[in-house]
Amino acid sequence: MKKTLFAIITILFLGTIARADEGMWIPALLQRNEAEMQAMGMKITADDIYSINHSSMKDAVVLFGGGCTGEIVSEQGLLLTNHHCGYGWIQRHSTMEHDYLTDGFWAMTPEEELACPGLTVTMLKNMVDVTDKILTNVTPETTDEERAEIVSKNIKRLVEEMQKRSEYEVSVESFYQGNQYFLMYNEVFRDIRMVGAPPSNIGKFGGDTDNWVWPRHTGDFSIFRIYVGPDGKPAEYSKDNKTYKPDYHFTISLKGVEEGDFTFVFGYPARTNEYLPAVAVNQEANVIYPVVVDLRTKILDIYNKYQEKDAKVRIQYANKHAGLGNGWKKWMGVIEGIRNFKGIEKKQAFEEAYLDWCMKTRSRIPYMHALKDFTPVYEEYEKYRMATTYFTEAGLSIELIEFAANFAQITEVTKDTPQEEIDELVNALKSAAAVFYKDYYQPIDEEVAIAMLKAYREAQPEDFRPEILNEIDRKFKGNVQSYVDYLFGKTIFTSEEKVNKFLDEFNPSKVKKLEKDPAIVAANSMMDFYVENVMAKSRECNTKINNLRRVYMEGQMKMIPEVYPERNLYPDANFTLRVTYGKVGGFKPKDAVTYRHYTTLDGIMQKENPNIYDYVVTDRLRELYEAKDYGRYADKDGSMHVAFIAGNHTTGGNSGSPILNANGELLGLNFDRTWEGTMSDLIYDPSICKNISVDIRYVLFLIDKYAGCQRLIDEMTIAE
Ligand code: ARG
Ligand code: ASP
């Protein structure tokens, strides 16, 4: 009796753990989640969220550019996304006279909205399951190679056929590691204009220091608008274009959130790997990430040292720092999360249950093999993964070498190359040089070179190093410093003038000299080694791994519903539109620490430090704070809420996604995750995996009270 009761309790307990919060759901199949969502508090239907028969929320959620999400909030195509998603565009429009990154940008009239040529916004119109069509002619006897060929042929044929009949962009996307396929119809808008952005000390408040961390106080939003041709269809930029009238736009809620409230996030998560075997997670988190973190720590320390000394260098390296720092910090969180929450052990326990299930009938033998065969492949793969990691993270982090690698093509010029082609190459390299040297600081690069070459040389076995590393032993007695002195002393690539002079005088007879340039020698040595000794082997391993993952996934798709009927399966993120849901709430990240679910403007004032770039507060914001001039955007407790956390399963690409309440009204913009839970791309644990959103009331307060851009508030639909 006691035993059964215990079993039931265990099942119930496991059930809630496995279910609540985890999962990124395909909107077209959301009916399956509707009951659970409603039980958690949702007051609308799956059909309100996604429908192809009438307007629904999906008509207001877009892929912003290539890597973020945005949502439409007015009948005039007004679009919200994160500041860090609009960052590149804000920067591109900035000049010395108009520094929108520093000062913010607000189009006070429609005429002031700025065109962003090259920026697109993509909207899903329909998605259809075409698994049967794609897997036609695939049988249990089909080999992996044959299968790959059949699938790619079927995809090509179907896309060609459907594209002829559709005004939208058609593609086929693979789900569940090639076990399910959907045909996607997308509308792509090409005239997108920049409408507003707060200054960086609001939009990026806390900078890289606070990145991935809760409590957070970042006003991470920017505003754009979709324009269309006179016929209402997507068009290239033209001043005659008009604003887009969407089928749906979000209503904004001013009610804020409370602990336990139901929320959902609708957006474009990029990549997750939730169904990997333990060996793979172990390699990723315990072998590769520590190396990357270690290399990046060395580089970032050098950046910091020089950035602190010199304001110009700080700006030059701001973007590089943010890029390296984002992954660096996240992966430290992943390593720690997996250790503290016993990620590998949990995977191993699951695998035991899986193997038990496989042993039950003969037809499951292939599923058993799929899991067991991972081990030798990953063993083989490790050496090549490591070599790739050192090549990209150490070798190519030496900016001089990375830039010199661009000159590979020009070293192939011969006296038979048409002059036109040469001119084109020379011009392209000159423009690349202008971009590169604007943000190049040689003392940083020299120090990085010393640190990276040392690490590269020490870590890789002699027979597995690019020639140039062994040459340091032969010609420089193993003294990296002497080699780096020689490299930077002899190359033309330390100076834009020298590079331009070389390009101006370039003719085929100069190739020989260029080939002897030490930066070119180093670049070639690293690239040749990679191409000849690593790339093909790496690909081979990857193909094997992908095939095993497909079969292992298929096995899990059969096993999980039988063994863990309470657990819903969802496909890994693949840059397609998904819905995820969870409740608002704080959590306990570690012993003795508890996090509340929201932050306020008080926290910004506590963090304020005029001497630290990331924590500067503008006078205007301080005045509004001191006057408590929050208008209708104040919380009912009288304070200004800035950000909040909830248990939505999000990942990269979800930035800018709308976070919505039980009625489907906009509560805020998703922009990050908490550091303790960054392992959620590999293993999700609802007790620590939380998404961070900026409160929409803070966004409106900034547009209205801070920027005085009332016209934007007027066009939104706001529920008091
Ligand atoms: N962690 C956020 C996401 O992965 C990026 C936030 C950008 N902000 C920054 N300070 N780097 O993309
Ligand atoms: N900050 C990420 C993004 O830019 C979101 C995340 O990884 O949680 O998409």
XYZ file of C-alpha atoms and ligand atoms in Angstrom:
741
model
C 0.000 0.000 0.000
C 2.660 2.428 1.122
C 4.697 1.522 -1.914
C 1.881 2.270 -4.378
C 1.137 5.564 -2.723
C 4.782 6.480 -2.961
C 4.806 5.518 -6.640
C 1.772 7.653 -7.339
C 3.259 10.617 -5.534
C 6.514 10.159 -7.411
C 4.699 10.039 -10.720
C 2.658 13.120 -9.889
C 5.767 14.910 -8.774
C 7.773 13.926 -11.855
C 4.749 14.777 -13.948
C 4.608 18.347 -12.787
C 8.353 18.738 -13.088
C 8.406 17.489 -16.615
C 5.388 19.469 -17.686
C 5.311 22.865 -16.124
C 7.114 25.532 -18.099
C 9.260 23.306 -20.300
C 8.665 23.228 -24.037
C 8.633 25.337 -27.204
C 5.459 24.472 -29.016
C 4.575 24.551 -32.682
C 1.778 27.134 -32.933
C -0.075 25.166 -35.637
C -0.397 22.257 -33.172
C -1.212 24.332 -30.100
C -4.618 22.668 -29.637
C -2.695 19.937 -27.838
C -1.564 22.387 -25.162
C -4.774 24.369 -24.880
C -6.242 22.483 -21.912
C -3.030 22.752 -19.933
C -2.623 26.427 -20.767
C -6.165 27.121 -19.659
C -5.689 25.109 -16.501
C -2.691 27.318 -15.765
C -4.855 30.403 -16.161
C -5.110 31.256 -19.841
C -8.481 32.791 -20.750
C -8.212 32.650 -24.543
C -8.049 29.715 -26.966
C -5.321 28.163 -29.056
C -7.267 29.388 -32.073
C -6.944 33.005 -30.869
C -3.187 32.545 -30.850
C -2.760 30.736 -34.134
C -5.264 30.413 -36.942
C -5.021 30.412 -40.697
C -8.753 30.985 -41.141
C -9.064 34.317 -39.402
C -6.778 36.953 -37.960
C -4.904 35.782 -34.887
C -1.938 36.753 -32.741
C 0.501 35.068 -35.060
C -0.206 37.903 -37.549
C 1.473 40.290 -35.126
C 4.669 38.317 -34.392
C 7.613 38.599 -36.768
C 11.160 37.450 -37.238
C 13.115 40.698 -36.949
C 16.152 40.701 -39.246
C 17.921 37.358 -39.055
C 18.033 36.687 -35.352
C 15.398 38.350 -33.197
C 11.657 38.609 -32.722
C 9.400 41.650 -32.963
C 5.699 42.345 -32.424
C 3.221 44.700 -34.047
C 1.474 47.093 -31.678
C -0.599 49.412 -33.873
C -2.747 49.556 -36.970
C 0.087 51.475 -38.629
C 2.565 48.635 -38.500
C 4.453 49.896 -35.429
C 6.913 47.262 -34.284
C 8.656 46.665 -30.957
C 11.837 44.684 -30.474
C 14.860 44.811 -28.146
C 17.452 47.568 -28.102
C 20.140 44.903 -28.572
C 18.256 43.664 -31.644
C 18.018 47.130 -33.195
C 21.565 47.964 -32.036
C 23.264 47.552 -35.421
C 20.724 49.860 -37.061
C 20.916 52.455 -34.324
C 24.688 52.375 -34.753
C 24.541 52.590 -38.551
C 22.368 55.702 -38.358
C 24.664 57.327 -35.809
C 27.195 59.994 -36.745
C 29.321 62.387 -34.705
C 26.532 64.982 -34.922
C 23.715 62.517 -34.273
C 24.954 59.889 -31.872
C 21.772 57.876 -31.422
C 23.583 55.144 -29.534
C 24.527 57.585 -26.811
C 21.599 60.002 -26.942
C 18.743 57.849 -28.206
C 16.599 58.516 -31.240
C 12.966 59.546 -31.484
C 11.155 60.238 -34.762
C 8.789 62.971 -33.622
C 7.016 62.911 -37.013
C 6.480 60.149 -39.613
C 8.899 61.975 -41.935
C 11.702 61.532 -39.426
C 11.457 57.741 -39.445
C 14.698 56.381 -40.917
C 14.916 53.810 -43.724
C 17.004 50.705 -42.961
C 17.923 49.217 -46.332
C 18.724 45.542 -45.936
C 16.569 45.035 -42.847
C 13.692 42.596 -43.328
C 10.826 41.439 -41.200
C 9.339 38.000 -41.838
C 5.819 36.887 -41.003
C 4.569 33.302 -41.013
C 1.395 32.950 -43.087
C 0.867 29.215 -42.896
C 2.633 25.964 -42.025
C 1.635 22.504 -43.213
C 2.888 19.081 -42.135
C 4.515 17.504 -45.205
C 6.372 14.659 -43.491
C 4.767 12.026 -45.736
C 5.768 13.868 -48.884
C 9.357 14.406 -47.752
C 9.821 10.825 -46.557
C 8.248 9.233 -49.655
C 10.478 6.347 -50.771
C 12.279 6.187 -47.454
C 11.969 2.642 -46.076
C 13.496 0.871 -43.084
C 16.048 -0.582 -45.507
C 17.153 2.818 -46.802
C 20.746 3.599 -45.829
C 21.658 6.921 -44.237
C 23.299 8.156 -47.433
C 20.304 7.194 -49.558
C 17.952 8.792 -47.107
C 19.819 12.092 -47.182
C 19.679 12.083 -50.950
C 15.971 11.202 -51.139
C 15.012 13.789 -48.539
C 16.904 16.612 -50.204
C 15.420 15.718 -53.603
C 11.904 15.605 -52.191
C 12.368 18.934 -50.451
C 13.675 20.554 -53.598
C 10.821 19.237 -55.697
C 8.123 20.242 -53.233
C 9.500 23.746 -52.702
C 9.760 24.356 -56.446
C 6.242 23.125 -57.023
C 4.636 25.106 -54.200
C 6.646 28.261 -54.884
C 5.083 28.491 -58.337
C 1.645 28.648 -56.769
C 2.340 30.989 -53.897
C 2.911 34.710 -53.502
C 4.824 33.954 -50.264
C 8.308 32.598 -49.694
C 8.140 28.834 -49.400
C 10.561 26.599 -47.517
C 10.664 23.212 -45.797
C 11.904 22.971 -42.213
C 12.964 19.832 -40.380
C 11.654 19.122 -36.865
C 12.615 16.391 -34.381
C 15.962 15.773 -36.095
C 14.394 14.925 -39.449
C 11.437 12.945 -38.131
C 8.881 15.580 -39.101
C 8.805 18.219 -41.848
C 6.723 21.349 -42.291
C 6.200 23.474 -45.361
C 6.360 27.133 -44.342
C 4.804 30.113 -46.125
C 6.434 33.394 -45.151
C 5.765 36.992 -46.129
C 8.928 39.112 -46.138
C 8.689 42.888 -45.655
C 11.557 44.998 -46.999
C 10.823 48.585 -46.106
C 11.420 48.794 -42.375
C 12.129 52.126 -40.717
C 13.674 53.062 -37.415
C 11.270 54.987 -35.207
C 12.769 55.175 -31.762
C 15.436 53.976 -29.362
C 16.350 55.026 -25.837
C 19.932 56.068 -25.094
C 22.252 53.123 -24.469
C 22.491 53.950 -20.783
C 18.825 52.929 -20.646
C 18.573 50.386 -23.480
C 21.785 48.666 -22.435
C 21.821 49.703 -18.772
C 24.139 47.412 -16.848
C 25.970 46.552 -20.092
C 27.948 43.357 -20.144
C 28.275 43.362 -16.360
C 24.566 42.723 -15.846
C 24.122 40.670 -19.018
C 22.497 37.264 -18.293
C 21.946 38.287 -14.719
C 18.990 38.838 -12.469
C 18.162 41.328 -10.891
C 18.218 43.319 -14.097
C 17.325 46.922 -14.936
C 17.667 47.212 -18.693
C 15.165 49.169 -20.829
C 15.949 46.791 -23.667
C 13.605 48.015 -26.436
C 13.674 49.831 -29.754
C 10.904 50.797 -32.155
C 10.546 50.234 -35.894
C 7.741 50.385 -38.453
C 6.763 48.251 -41.418
C 6.003 50.043 -44.684
C 4.411 48.508 -47.784
C 3.803 49.496 -51.386
C 0.641 51.349 -52.458
C -1.024 47.952 -53.017
C -0.443 46.979 -49.384
C 2.116 44.305 -50.321
C 5.783 44.137 -49.251
C 7.964 46.434 -51.340
C 11.477 47.823 -51.438
C 11.948 51.215 -49.790
C 10.206 54.109 -51.503
C 9.138 57.426 -50.048
C 5.718 56.746 -51.560
C 5.274 53.597 -49.485
C 2.620 53.659 -46.789
C 2.422 52.137 -43.341
C 1.447 48.482 -43.120
C -2.034 47.668 -41.846
C -1.669 44.352 -40.036
C -4.395 41.747 -39.630
C -3.716 41.818 -35.900
C -1.866 43.992 -33.425
C -1.361 43.457 -29.710
C -3.320 45.297 -27.073
C -1.052 46.559 -24.312
C -1.850 45.841 -20.672
C -0.993 48.370 -17.973
C -1.879 45.960 -15.189
C 1.568 44.465 -14.749
C 2.252 41.021 -13.343
C 1.975 39.242 -10.060
C 3.634 36.136 -8.708
C 1.894 33.103 -10.183
C 0.323 34.869 -13.176
C 0.042 32.888 -16.391
C 2.188 34.208 -19.263
C 3.213 33.030 -22.693
C 5.973 34.059 -25.070
C 5.474 33.970 -28.825
C 8.583 34.173 -30.993
C 11.500 32.750 -32.942
C 13.814 30.631 -30.750
C 16.958 29.743 -32.709
C 18.571 26.516 -31.447
C 18.224 24.129 -28.555
C 19.553 20.590 -28.074
C 17.328 19.008 -25.452
C 17.527 15.422 -26.683
C 21.271 14.928 -26.824
C 22.774 11.892 -25.114
C 24.811 12.371 -21.927
C 28.125 11.865 -23.763
C 27.347 14.811 -26.011
C 26.233 17.108 -23.207
C 29.298 16.122 -21.265
C 31.602 16.935 -24.181
C 29.865 20.240 -24.803
C 29.679 21.438 -21.211
C 32.708 19.827 -19.612
C 35.239 19.649 -22.438
C 34.570 22.341 -25.041
C 32.958 25.178 -23.066
C 35.720 25.307 -20.426
C 38.296 25.782 -23.171
C 36.288 28.516 -24.853
C 35.637 30.237 -21.539
C 39.300 30.077 -20.634
C 40.461 31.517 -23.968
C 37.850 34.261 -23.871
C 38.695 35.150 -20.275
C 42.264 35.804 -21.418
C 41.097 37.945 -24.337
C 38.492 39.889 -22.382
C 41.017 40.651 -19.614
C 43.264 42.224 -22.221
C 40.359 44.170 -23.770
C 39.288 45.412 -20.345
C 42.760 46.603 -19.439
C 43.021 48.809 -22.520
C 39.375 49.814 -22.646
C 39.563 51.180 -19.124
C 42.612 53.266 -20.012
C 41.341 54.918 -23.166
C 37.858 56.150 -24.124
C 38.514 55.720 -27.829
C 39.568 52.105 -27.350
C 36.492 51.508 -25.217
C 34.275 52.438 -28.152
C 36.436 50.610 -30.702
C 36.189 47.370 -28.758
C 32.652 47.753 -27.365
C 31.003 45.562 -29.958
C 33.769 42.953 -30.032
C 33.636 42.837 -26.271
C 29.849 42.412 -26.231
C 30.059 39.656 -28.850
C 32.739 37.621 -27.071
C 31.349 38.398 -23.643
C 27.809 37.225 -24.368
C 28.800 33.628 -25.086
C 31.586 33.639 -22.497
C 29.222 34.495 -19.693
C 26.446 32.239 -20.875
C 28.714 29.189 -21.126
C 30.057 29.719 -17.620
C 26.444 29.624 -16.498
C 25.822 26.451 -18.493
C 28.848 24.674 -17.002
C 27.816 25.575 -13.487
C 24.124 24.858 -14.003
C 24.801 21.408 -15.391
C 27.069 20.602 -12.482
C 24.818 21.971 -9.741
C 21.638 20.475 -11.155
C 23.223 17.149 -12.021
C 22.448 17.446 -15.697
C 24.690 14.604 -16.821
C 23.420 12.261 -14.095
C 19.818 13.028 -15.060
C 20.561 12.261 -18.698
C 22.259 9.009 -17.692
C 19.282 7.956 -15.582
C 16.997 8.634 -18.522
C 19.259 6.589 -20.778
C 19.041 3.615 -18.456
C 15.261 3.737 -18.653
C 15.518 4.118 -22.414
C 17.762 1.072 -22.754
C 15.378 -0.965 -20.556
C 12.585 0.012 -22.894
C 14.694 -0.919 -25.933
C 15.345 -4.378 -24.492
C 11.641 -5.184 -24.387
C 11.223 -6.139 -28.050
C 13.521 -6.994 -30.910
C 12.167 -4.264 -33.166
C 13.706 -1.686 -30.821
C 17.262 -2.928 -31.296
C 18.141 -0.123 -33.754
C 17.079 2.435 -31.144
C 19.377 0.812 -28.633
C 22.280 0.874 -31.083
C 21.666 4.511 -31.899
C 22.245 5.467 -28.276
C 25.226 3.166 -27.771
C 26.917 4.220 -31.007
C 27.171 7.822 -29.916
C 30.036 7.048 -27.557
C 32.701 6.004 -30.093
C 31.689 8.777 -32.509
C 31.945 11.449 -29.847
C 35.276 10.015 -28.761
C 36.569 10.423 -32.276
C 34.901 13.806 -32.686
C 36.525 15.326 -29.598
C 39.940 15.745 -31.180
C 38.467 17.556 -34.192
C 36.100 19.677 -32.133
C 39.017 20.759 -30.015
C 41.120 21.584 -33.070
C 38.233 23.617 -34.501
C 37.798 25.397 -31.195
C 41.469 26.401 -31.029
C 41.458 27.447 -34.668
C 38.424 29.717 -34.350
C 38.705 30.850 -30.733
C 42.488 31.220 -30.443
C 43.846 31.500 -33.998
C 41.173 33.718 -35.458
C 40.938 35.861 -32.313
C 44.221 37.381 -33.443
C 42.647 40.138 -35.481
C 45.681 40.605 -37.671
C 45.537 36.979 -38.772
C 41.793 36.982 -39.225
C 42.016 40.089 -41.384
C 44.967 38.776 -43.394
C 42.908 35.677 -44.159
C 40.708 37.918 -46.329
C 43.666 38.285 -48.677
C 43.715 34.597 -49.579
C 41.928 35.268 -52.833
C 44.284 37.967 -54.017
C 47.251 35.641 -53.554
C 45.688 33.510 -56.268
C 45.871 36.280 -58.866
C 48.089 35.410 -61.861
C 49.138 37.335 -64.927
C 46.140 35.810 -66.704
C 43.591 37.258 -64.274
C 41.488 39.934 -66.064
C 42.271 43.453 -64.805
C 38.586 44.018 -64.043
C 38.570 41.145 -61.595
C 41.719 42.452 -59.939
C 40.212 45.928 -59.586
C 37.119 44.491 -58.015
C 39.159 42.494 -55.517
C 41.358 45.461 -54.676
C 38.341 47.696 -54.085
C 36.602 45.138 -51.909
C 39.751 44.740 -49.801
C 40.115 48.489 -49.477
C 36.593 48.839 -48.114
C 37.192 45.913 -45.778
C 40.378 47.640 -44.581
C 38.511 50.872 -43.873
C 36.038 49.008 -41.658
C 38.708 46.890 -39.987
C 41.207 49.609 -39.065
C 38.568 51.980 -37.742
C 38.277 49.632 -34.758
C 41.770 48.153 -34.623
C 44.166 48.777 -31.759
C 47.521 47.102 -32.226
C 48.664 46.865 -28.565
C 45.546 44.825 -27.765
C 46.091 42.556 -30.716
C 49.741 41.930 -29.859
C 48.877 40.895 -26.350
C 46.029 38.727 -27.550
C 48.386 37.119 -30.052
C 50.885 36.192 -27.354
C 48.216 34.761 -25.063
C 46.413 32.849 -27.798
C 49.482 31.376 -29.476
C 50.798 30.201 -26.114
C 47.499 28.563 -25.252
C 47.145 27.039 -28.733
C 50.676 25.627 -28.642
C 50.378 24.208 -25.167
C 47.017 22.575 -25.725
C 47.393 20.916 -29.089
C 49.706 17.918 -29.562
C 52.682 18.571 -31.828
C 51.392 16.458 -34.684
C 48.098 18.268 -34.498
C 49.239 21.858 -34.741
C 49.335 24.235 -37.662
C 52.879 24.396 -39.037
C 53.334 27.949 -37.825
C 53.154 26.846 -34.172
C 55.932 24.342 -34.677
C 57.947 26.997 -36.427
C 57.909 29.029 -33.225
C 59.909 26.158 -31.744
C 62.243 25.797 -34.685
C 62.954 29.412 -35.530
C 62.217 31.266 -32.317
C 63.404 28.704 -29.758
C 59.833 28.326 -28.571
C 59.710 31.970 -27.548
C 56.213 33.191 -28.493
C 57.053 36.776 -27.598
C 59.939 36.857 -30.121
C 57.729 35.379 -32.793
C 54.993 37.946 -32.131
C 57.568 40.768 -32.256
C 58.695 39.474 -35.620
C 55.105 39.022 -36.861
C 53.963 42.522 -35.936
C 57.283 44.087 -36.897
C 57.459 42.667 -40.385
C 53.872 42.495 -41.640
C 52.100 45.239 -43.581
C 48.832 44.381 -41.841
C 49.387 46.501 -38.743
C 48.642 49.682 -40.652
C 45.907 50.793 -43.014
C 48.366 53.023 -44.883
C 50.678 50.125 -45.654
C 47.813 47.903 -46.721
C 46.353 50.611 -48.956
C 49.724 51.404 -50.440
C 50.158 47.748 -51.241
C 46.705 47.566 -52.801
C 47.244 50.751 -54.827
C 50.421 49.345 -56.311
C 49.072 45.856 -56.687
C 49.798 43.803 -59.803
C 50.276 40.039 -60.274
C 54.035 40.326 -59.742
C 53.378 41.418 -56.125
C 51.755 38.137 -55.155
C 55.084 36.527 -54.251
C 55.902 39.309 -51.842
C 52.482 39.171 -50.240
C 52.783 35.432 -49.747
C 55.865 36.049 -47.651
C 54.141 38.505 -45.348
C 54.253 36.860 -41.905
C 50.560 37.534 -41.228
C 49.644 35.830 -44.501
C 52.007 32.970 -43.694
C 50.337 32.532 -40.307
C 46.814 32.806 -41.737
C 47.585 30.307 -44.484
C 49.220 27.904 -42.095
C 46.212 27.873 -39.782
C 43.668 27.674 -42.559
C 45.528 24.971 -44.470
C 45.846 22.881 -41.368
C 42.160 23.263 -40.624
C 41.018 22.478 -44.140
C 43.378 19.550 -44.647
C 43.307 17.889 -41.247
C 40.127 18.897 -39.481
C 37.246 19.995 -41.653
C 36.491 16.829 -43.557
C 36.851 14.600 -40.485
C 34.673 16.935 -38.499
C 31.984 16.792 -41.152
C 32.177 13.039 -41.274
C 31.620 12.822 -37.531
C 28.795 15.313 -37.775
C 27.009 13.323 -40.434
C 27.264 10.219 -38.272
C 26.054 12.117 -35.237
C 23.099 13.585 -37.101
C 22.028 10.188 -38.320
C 22.272 8.749 -34.822
C 20.384 11.708 -33.430
C 17.565 11.122 -35.890
C 17.179 7.480 -34.858
C 17.649 8.235 -31.167
C 14.994 10.950 -31.466
C 12.639 8.533 -33.157
C 13.247 6.097 -30.300
C 12.565 8.784 -27.706
C 9.380 9.792 -29.542
C 8.136 6.231 -29.087
C 9.518 5.600 -25.622
C 8.589 8.787 -23.781
C 4.800 8.582 -24.303
C 4.897 4.968 -23.098
C 7.213 5.324 -20.146
C 6.522 8.950 -19.167
C 2.961 9.499 -20.414
C 2.753 12.777 -18.495
C 5.636 14.237 -20.461
C 4.871 16.168 -23.621
C 7.410 16.045 -26.399
C 8.335 19.166 -28.271
C 10.810 19.677 -31.096
C 14.091 21.489 -30.520
C 14.145 25.143 -31.526
C 14.975 25.617 -35.213
C 14.277 29.304 -35.852
C 10.592 28.683 -36.505
C 7.736 30.366 -34.694
C 6.975 28.844 -31.275
C 4.829 29.383 -28.225
C 6.122 28.761 -24.730
C 4.254 29.332 -21.480
C 4.939 29.542 -17.786
C 4.137 31.456 -14.663
C 5.598 34.645 -13.265
C 7.739 33.998 -10.224
C 10.985 34.477 -8.364
C 13.294 31.615 -7.468
C 16.115 30.465 -5.238
C 19.335 30.431 -7.300
C 21.542 29.198 -4.458
C 21.832 28.640 -0.765
C 20.406 31.546 1.239
C 19.502 33.619 -1.810
C 15.964 34.305 -3.008
C 15.047 36.401 -6.025
C 11.874 38.472 -6.217
C 10.114 38.388 -9.579
C 10.414 42.086 -10.489
C 12.809 45.043 -10.348
C 12.048 48.767 -10.117
C 13.551 52.141 -10.927
C 14.837 52.220 -7.338
C 17.311 49.539 -8.379
C 18.580 51.713 -11.221
C 19.277 54.497 -8.754
C 21.042 52.030 -6.452
C 23.257 50.869 -9.279
C 23.899 54.401 -10.540
C 27.576 55.290 -10.849
C 28.586 58.213 -13.045
C 32.129 56.838 -13.240
C 31.194 53.451 -14.589
C 30.020 53.571 -18.154
C 27.450 50.783 -17.725
C 25.775 52.501 -14.776
C 25.387 56.102 -15.854
C 21.891 57.536 -15.284
C 20.799 60.570 -17.310
C 19.585 63.687 -15.509
C 16.249 63.401 -17.244
C 15.598 59.916 -15.840
C 16.696 60.997 -12.370
C 14.343 64.005 -12.459
C 11.393 61.808 -13.423
C 12.352 59.403 -10.663
C 12.650 62.113 -8.051
C 9.318 63.653 -9.064
C 7.781 60.125 -9.178
C 6.310 61.336 -12.451
C 5.184 57.930 -13.746
C 1.612 58.791 -14.751
C -0.539 55.798 -15.534
C 2.547 53.610 -15.986
C 3.202 53.294 -12.253
C 2.456 49.983 -10.600
C -0.336 49.969 -8.076
C 2.377 49.983 -5.414
C 3.362 53.417 -6.757
C 6.770 52.370 -8.077
C 8.033 52.061 -11.625
C 8.522 48.395 -12.465
C 11.390 47.807 -14.875
C 11.757 44.067 -15.541
C 10.318 40.737 -14.406
C 11.039 37.023 -14.620
C 8.821 34.060 -15.456
C 9.147 30.374 -16.262
C 9.002 30.553 -20.036
C 11.308 28.249 -21.970
C 13.141 30.666 -24.267
C 16.480 30.812 -26.023
C 18.536 33.038 -28.342
C 16.258 34.468 -31.029
C 13.461 34.926 -28.526
C 14.870 38.360 -27.843
C 12.217 40.945 -28.540
C 9.420 38.381 -28.260
C 6.132 39.554 -26.814
C 5.363 38.202 -23.358
C 1.579 38.053 -23.006
C -0.922 37.635 -20.201
C -3.904 35.283 -19.820
C -5.928 37.486 -22.210
C -3.166 37.690 -24.785
C -2.326 41.302 -23.916
C 1.227 42.574 -24.080
C 3.041 42.631 -20.721
C 6.561 43.213 -21.944
C 9.413 42.191 -24.222
C 11.506 39.107 -23.549
C 15.219 39.885 -23.708
C 17.334 37.453 -21.709
C 17.563 34.567 -19.277
C 18.913 34.292 -15.753
C 22.505 33.119 -15.567
C 21.793 30.132 -13.293
C 19.397 28.722 -15.886
C 21.343 29.241 -19.105
C 21.764 25.472 -19.365
C 18.141 25.415 -20.551
C 19.322 24.946 -24.155
C 20.596 21.505 -23.149
C 18.536 20.563 -20.095
C 15.599 22.465 -18.729
C 15.063 22.708 -14.993
C 11.958 24.725 -14.088
C 13.321 25.622 -10.660
C 16.072 27.816 -12.084
C 15.362 28.384 -15.788
C 13.656 31.780 -16.055
C 13.225 34.284 -18.844
C 13.731 38.011 -18.282
C 11.403 40.617 -19.795
C 11.299 44.390 -19.728
C 7.954 45.581 -18.326
C 5.871 47.236 -21.067
C 4.914 49.990 -18.612
C 8.572 51.016 -18.341
C 8.757 51.028 -22.146
C 5.673 53.274 -22.454
C 6.883 55.515 -19.622
C 10.125 56.058 -21.523
C 8.377 56.760 -24.837
C 5.838 59.062 -23.233
C 7.386 60.776 -20.215
C 11.062 60.488 -21.018
C 11.067 61.092 -24.771
C 7.766 62.938 -25.119
C 6.912 60.930 -28.208
C 3.181 61.029 -27.550
C 2.225 60.275 -31.149
C 3.452 56.687 -30.716
C 1.446 56.185 -27.533
C -1.641 57.536 -29.323
C -1.533 54.922 -32.045
C -1.272 51.981 -29.619
C -4.231 50.139 -28.120
C -3.821 50.351 -24.366
C -5.968 48.497 -21.839
C -5.914 50.370 -18.528
N 22.187 37.946 -23.267
C 21.410 38.486 -24.354
C 21.138 37.419 -25.442
O 21.817 36.429 -25.448
C 22.095 39.583 -25.054
C 21.985 40.891 -24.361
C 22.748 41.931 -25.096
N 23.331 42.844 -24.139
C 24.638 42.868 -23.814
N 25.012 43.624 -22.832
N 25.552 42.203 -24.497
O 21.293 37.686 -26.602
N 19.330 37.376 -25.269
C 18.855 36.300 -26.132
C 18.496 36.816 -27.529
O 19.078 37.771 -27.975
C 17.712 35.600 -25.491
C 18.166 34.444 -24.684
O 19.144 33.795 -25.051
O 17.495 34.161 -23.697
O 17.761 36.200 -28.256
